[in-house]
mmCIF file of C-alpha atoms in Angstrom:
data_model
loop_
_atom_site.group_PDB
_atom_site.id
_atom_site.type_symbol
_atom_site.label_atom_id
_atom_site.label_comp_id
_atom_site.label_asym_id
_atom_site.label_seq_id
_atom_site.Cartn_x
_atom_site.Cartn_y
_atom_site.Cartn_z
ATOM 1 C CA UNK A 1 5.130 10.894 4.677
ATOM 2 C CA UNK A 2 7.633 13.440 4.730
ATOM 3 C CA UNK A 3 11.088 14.428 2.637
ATOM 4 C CA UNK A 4 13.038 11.597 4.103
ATOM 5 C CA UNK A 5 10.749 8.995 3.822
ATOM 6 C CA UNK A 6 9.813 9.906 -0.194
ATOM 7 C CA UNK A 7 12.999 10.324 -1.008
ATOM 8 C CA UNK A 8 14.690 7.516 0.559
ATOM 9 C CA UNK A 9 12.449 4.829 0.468
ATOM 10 C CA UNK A 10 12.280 5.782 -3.696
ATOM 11 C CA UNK A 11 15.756 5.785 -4.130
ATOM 12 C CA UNK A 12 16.478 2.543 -2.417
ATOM 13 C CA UNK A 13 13.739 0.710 -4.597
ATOM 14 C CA UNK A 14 15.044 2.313 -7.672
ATOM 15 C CA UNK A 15 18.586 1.095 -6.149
ATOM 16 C CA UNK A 16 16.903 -2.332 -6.262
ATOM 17 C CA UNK A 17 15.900 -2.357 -9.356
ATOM 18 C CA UNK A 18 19.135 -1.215 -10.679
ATOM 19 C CA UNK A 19 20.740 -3.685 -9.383
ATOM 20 C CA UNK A 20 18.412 -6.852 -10.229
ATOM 21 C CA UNK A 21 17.432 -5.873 -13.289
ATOM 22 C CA UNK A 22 20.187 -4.034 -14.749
ATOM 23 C CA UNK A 23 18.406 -0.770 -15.601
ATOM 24 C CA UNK A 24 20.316 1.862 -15.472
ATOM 25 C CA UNK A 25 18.534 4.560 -13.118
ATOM 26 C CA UNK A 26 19.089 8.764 -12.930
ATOM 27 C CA UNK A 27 19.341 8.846 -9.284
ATOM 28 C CA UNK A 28 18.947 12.763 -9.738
ATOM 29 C CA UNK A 29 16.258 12.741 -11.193
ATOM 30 C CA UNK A 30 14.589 9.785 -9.243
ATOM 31 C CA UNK A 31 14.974 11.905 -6.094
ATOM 32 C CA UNK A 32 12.837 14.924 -7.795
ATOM 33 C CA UNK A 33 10.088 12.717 -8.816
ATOM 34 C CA UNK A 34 9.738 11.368 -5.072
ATOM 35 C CA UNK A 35 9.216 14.799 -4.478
ATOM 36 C CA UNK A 36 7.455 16.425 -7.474
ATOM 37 C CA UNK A 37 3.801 15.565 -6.360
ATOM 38 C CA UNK A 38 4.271 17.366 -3.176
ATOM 39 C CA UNK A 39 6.398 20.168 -5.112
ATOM 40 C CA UNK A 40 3.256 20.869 -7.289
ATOM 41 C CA UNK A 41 0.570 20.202 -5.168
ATOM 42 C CA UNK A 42 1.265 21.448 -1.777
ATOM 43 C CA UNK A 43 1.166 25.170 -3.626
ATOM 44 C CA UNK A 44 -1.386 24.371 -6.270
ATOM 45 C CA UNK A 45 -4.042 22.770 -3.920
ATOM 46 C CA UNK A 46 -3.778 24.890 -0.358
ATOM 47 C CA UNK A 47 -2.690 28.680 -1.876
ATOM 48 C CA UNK A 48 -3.577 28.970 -5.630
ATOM 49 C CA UNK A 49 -7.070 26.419 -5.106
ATOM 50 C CA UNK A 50 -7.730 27.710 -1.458
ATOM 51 C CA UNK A 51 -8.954 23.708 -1.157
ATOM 52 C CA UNK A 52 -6.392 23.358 2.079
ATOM 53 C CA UNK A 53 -5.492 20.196 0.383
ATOM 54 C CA UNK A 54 -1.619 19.682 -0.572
ATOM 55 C CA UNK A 55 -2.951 16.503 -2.754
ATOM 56 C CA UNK A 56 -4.682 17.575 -6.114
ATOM 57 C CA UNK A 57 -3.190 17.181 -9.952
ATOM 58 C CA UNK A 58 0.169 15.816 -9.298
ATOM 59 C CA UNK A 59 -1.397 13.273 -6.724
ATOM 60 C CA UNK A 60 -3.413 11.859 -9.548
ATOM 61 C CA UNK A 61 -2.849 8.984 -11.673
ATOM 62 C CA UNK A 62 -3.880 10.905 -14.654
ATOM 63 C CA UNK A 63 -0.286 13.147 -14.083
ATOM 64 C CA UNK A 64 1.558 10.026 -13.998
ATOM 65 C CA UNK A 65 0.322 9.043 -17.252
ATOM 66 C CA UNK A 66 1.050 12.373 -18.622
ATOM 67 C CA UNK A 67 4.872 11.936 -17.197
ATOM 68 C CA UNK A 68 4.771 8.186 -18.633
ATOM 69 C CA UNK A 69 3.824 9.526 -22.341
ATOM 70 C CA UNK A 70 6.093 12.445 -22.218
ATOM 71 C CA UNK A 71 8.786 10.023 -20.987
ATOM 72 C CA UNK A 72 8.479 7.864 -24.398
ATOM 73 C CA UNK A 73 9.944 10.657 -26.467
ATOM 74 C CA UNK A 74 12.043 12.002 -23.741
ATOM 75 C CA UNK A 75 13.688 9.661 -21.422
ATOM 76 C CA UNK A 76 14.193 11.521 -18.156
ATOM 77 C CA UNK A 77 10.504 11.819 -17.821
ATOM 78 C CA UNK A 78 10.265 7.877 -17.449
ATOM 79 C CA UNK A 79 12.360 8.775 -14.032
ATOM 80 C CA UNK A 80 9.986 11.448 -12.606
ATOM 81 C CA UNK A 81 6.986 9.459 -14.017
ATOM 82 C CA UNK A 82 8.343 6.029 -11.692
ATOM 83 C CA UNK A 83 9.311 7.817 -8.847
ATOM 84 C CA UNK A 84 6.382 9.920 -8.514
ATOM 85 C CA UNK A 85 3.926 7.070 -9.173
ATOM 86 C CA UNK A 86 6.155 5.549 -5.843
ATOM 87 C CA UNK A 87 5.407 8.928 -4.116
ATOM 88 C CA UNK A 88 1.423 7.842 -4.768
ATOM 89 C CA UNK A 89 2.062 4.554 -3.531
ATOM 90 C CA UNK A 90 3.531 6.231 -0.040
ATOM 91 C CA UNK A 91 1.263 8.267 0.059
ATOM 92 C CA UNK A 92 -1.831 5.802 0.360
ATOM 93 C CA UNK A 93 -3.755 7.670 -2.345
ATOM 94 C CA UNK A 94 -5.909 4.054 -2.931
ATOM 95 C CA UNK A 95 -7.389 5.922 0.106
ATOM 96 C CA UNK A 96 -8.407 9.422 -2.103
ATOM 97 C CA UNK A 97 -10.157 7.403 -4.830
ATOM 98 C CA UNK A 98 -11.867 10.993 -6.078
ATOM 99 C CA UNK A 99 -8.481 12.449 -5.931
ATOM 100 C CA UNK A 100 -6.466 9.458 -7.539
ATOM 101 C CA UNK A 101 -8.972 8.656 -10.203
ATOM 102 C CA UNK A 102 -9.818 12.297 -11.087
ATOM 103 C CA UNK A 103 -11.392 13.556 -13.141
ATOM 104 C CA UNK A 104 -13.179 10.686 -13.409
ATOM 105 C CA UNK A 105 -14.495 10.799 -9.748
ATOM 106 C CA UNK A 106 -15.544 14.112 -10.012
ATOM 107 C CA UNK A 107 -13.226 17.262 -8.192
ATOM 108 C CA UNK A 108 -10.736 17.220 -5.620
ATOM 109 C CA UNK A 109 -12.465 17.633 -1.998
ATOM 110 C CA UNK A 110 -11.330 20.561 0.182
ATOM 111 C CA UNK A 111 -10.204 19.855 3.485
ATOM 112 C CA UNK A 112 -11.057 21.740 7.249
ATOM 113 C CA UNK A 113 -9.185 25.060 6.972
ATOM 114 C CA UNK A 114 -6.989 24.924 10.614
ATOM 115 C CA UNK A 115 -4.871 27.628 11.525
ATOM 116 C CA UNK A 116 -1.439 28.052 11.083
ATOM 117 C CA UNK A 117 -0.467 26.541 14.340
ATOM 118 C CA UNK A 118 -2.908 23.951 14.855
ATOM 119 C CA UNK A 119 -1.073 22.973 10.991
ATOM 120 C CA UNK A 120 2.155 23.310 12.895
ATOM 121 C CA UNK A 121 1.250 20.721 15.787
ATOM 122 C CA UNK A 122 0.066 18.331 13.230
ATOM 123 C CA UNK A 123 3.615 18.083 11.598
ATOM 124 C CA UNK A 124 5.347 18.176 14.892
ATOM 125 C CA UNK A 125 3.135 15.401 15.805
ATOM 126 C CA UNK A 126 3.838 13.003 13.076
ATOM 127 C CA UNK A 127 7.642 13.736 13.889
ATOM 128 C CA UNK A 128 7.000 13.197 17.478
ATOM 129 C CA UNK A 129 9.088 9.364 18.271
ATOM 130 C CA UNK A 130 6.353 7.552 19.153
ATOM 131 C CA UNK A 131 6.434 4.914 16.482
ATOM 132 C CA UNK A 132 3.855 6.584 14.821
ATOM 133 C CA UNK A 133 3.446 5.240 10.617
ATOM 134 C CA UNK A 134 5.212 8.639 9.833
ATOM 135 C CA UNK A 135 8.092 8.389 11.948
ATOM 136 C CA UNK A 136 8.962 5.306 10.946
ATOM 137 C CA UNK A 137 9.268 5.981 6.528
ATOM 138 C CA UNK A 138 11.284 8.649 7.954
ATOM 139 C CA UNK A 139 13.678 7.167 9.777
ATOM 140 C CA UNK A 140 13.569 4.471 7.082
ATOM 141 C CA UNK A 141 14.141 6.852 4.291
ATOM 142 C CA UNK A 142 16.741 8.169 6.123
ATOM 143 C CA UNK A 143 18.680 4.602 6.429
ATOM 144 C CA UNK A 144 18.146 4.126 2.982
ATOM 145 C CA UNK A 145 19.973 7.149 1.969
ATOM 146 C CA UNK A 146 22.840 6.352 4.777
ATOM 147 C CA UNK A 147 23.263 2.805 3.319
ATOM 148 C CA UNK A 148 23.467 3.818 -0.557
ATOM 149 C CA UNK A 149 26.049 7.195 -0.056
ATOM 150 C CA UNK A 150 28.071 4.780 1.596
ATOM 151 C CA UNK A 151 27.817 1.656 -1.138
ATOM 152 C CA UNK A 152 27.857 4.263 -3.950
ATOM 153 C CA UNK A 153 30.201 6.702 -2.258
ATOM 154 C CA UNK A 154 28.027 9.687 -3.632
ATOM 155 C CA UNK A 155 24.270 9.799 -3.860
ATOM 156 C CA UNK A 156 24.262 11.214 -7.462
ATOM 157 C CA UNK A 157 27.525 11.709 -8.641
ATOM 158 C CA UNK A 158 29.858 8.704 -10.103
ATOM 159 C CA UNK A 159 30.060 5.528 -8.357
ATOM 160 C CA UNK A 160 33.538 4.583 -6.527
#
């Protein structure tokens, strides 16, 4: 999944929990934490690790944890910790159990080294409109934002 799809489909569950529950949600920083794994890893794990593998340390539930226990003295980090553990759920990482689980698992695995176009083609083909599991979080995602800027009036600022 891609920008739309994390940080939409986040948002719109943290929406729904807002408004069942009552909790009052940082919509900023909910957004960053969709991101955050992806902001960390994708540099971390294909140009500092040379593993070619965008999902390392911030894909693991050992971060989360980290965010979860930072987020008990300071409350923003309860935010990023929520929203990125949704970011692992959209991300299928059941699916990386060495990466999910690690260290316990052992290290992260390094993935085929392609070339910079055959990399290209693989994003253009997850955006390609042909249904495809991608495609459709991203449109989603998209919605999602669509619907709440127009309930809330703004995405993040104060609520009309």
């Amino acid at each position: 999944m891609l920008l739309f799809g994390h940080i939409g489909i986040t948002l719109g569950i943290a929406w729904l929990i807002e408004s069942r529950l009552r909790i009052r949600m940082d919509y900023r920083l909910i957004a960053v934490g969709s991101l955050l794994p992806d902001m960390i890893d994708k540099p971390a794990g294909m140009l500092l690790l040379l593993l070619n593998n965008g999902r390392v340390f911030a894909h693991t539930l050992l971060f989360i944890l980290t965010l979860h226990l930072i987020g008990l003295k300071y409350r923003g980090f309860l935010f990023l910790s929520f929203a990125s553990f949704l970011h692992l759920i959209e991300d299928e990482m059941w699916n990386e159990p060495e990466t999910l689980f690690w260290p316990l698992l052992g290290g992260f695995p390094a993935r085929e080294r392609v070339g910079f176009y055959e990399y290209v083609e693989r994003i253009i083909s997850e955006y390609t409109p042909s249904l495809s599991h991608v495609f459709i979080l991203e449109v989603t995602g998209f919605i999602v934002i669509l619907v709440l800027v127009m309930r809330r009036g703004s995405l993040f600022g104060a609520r009309h």
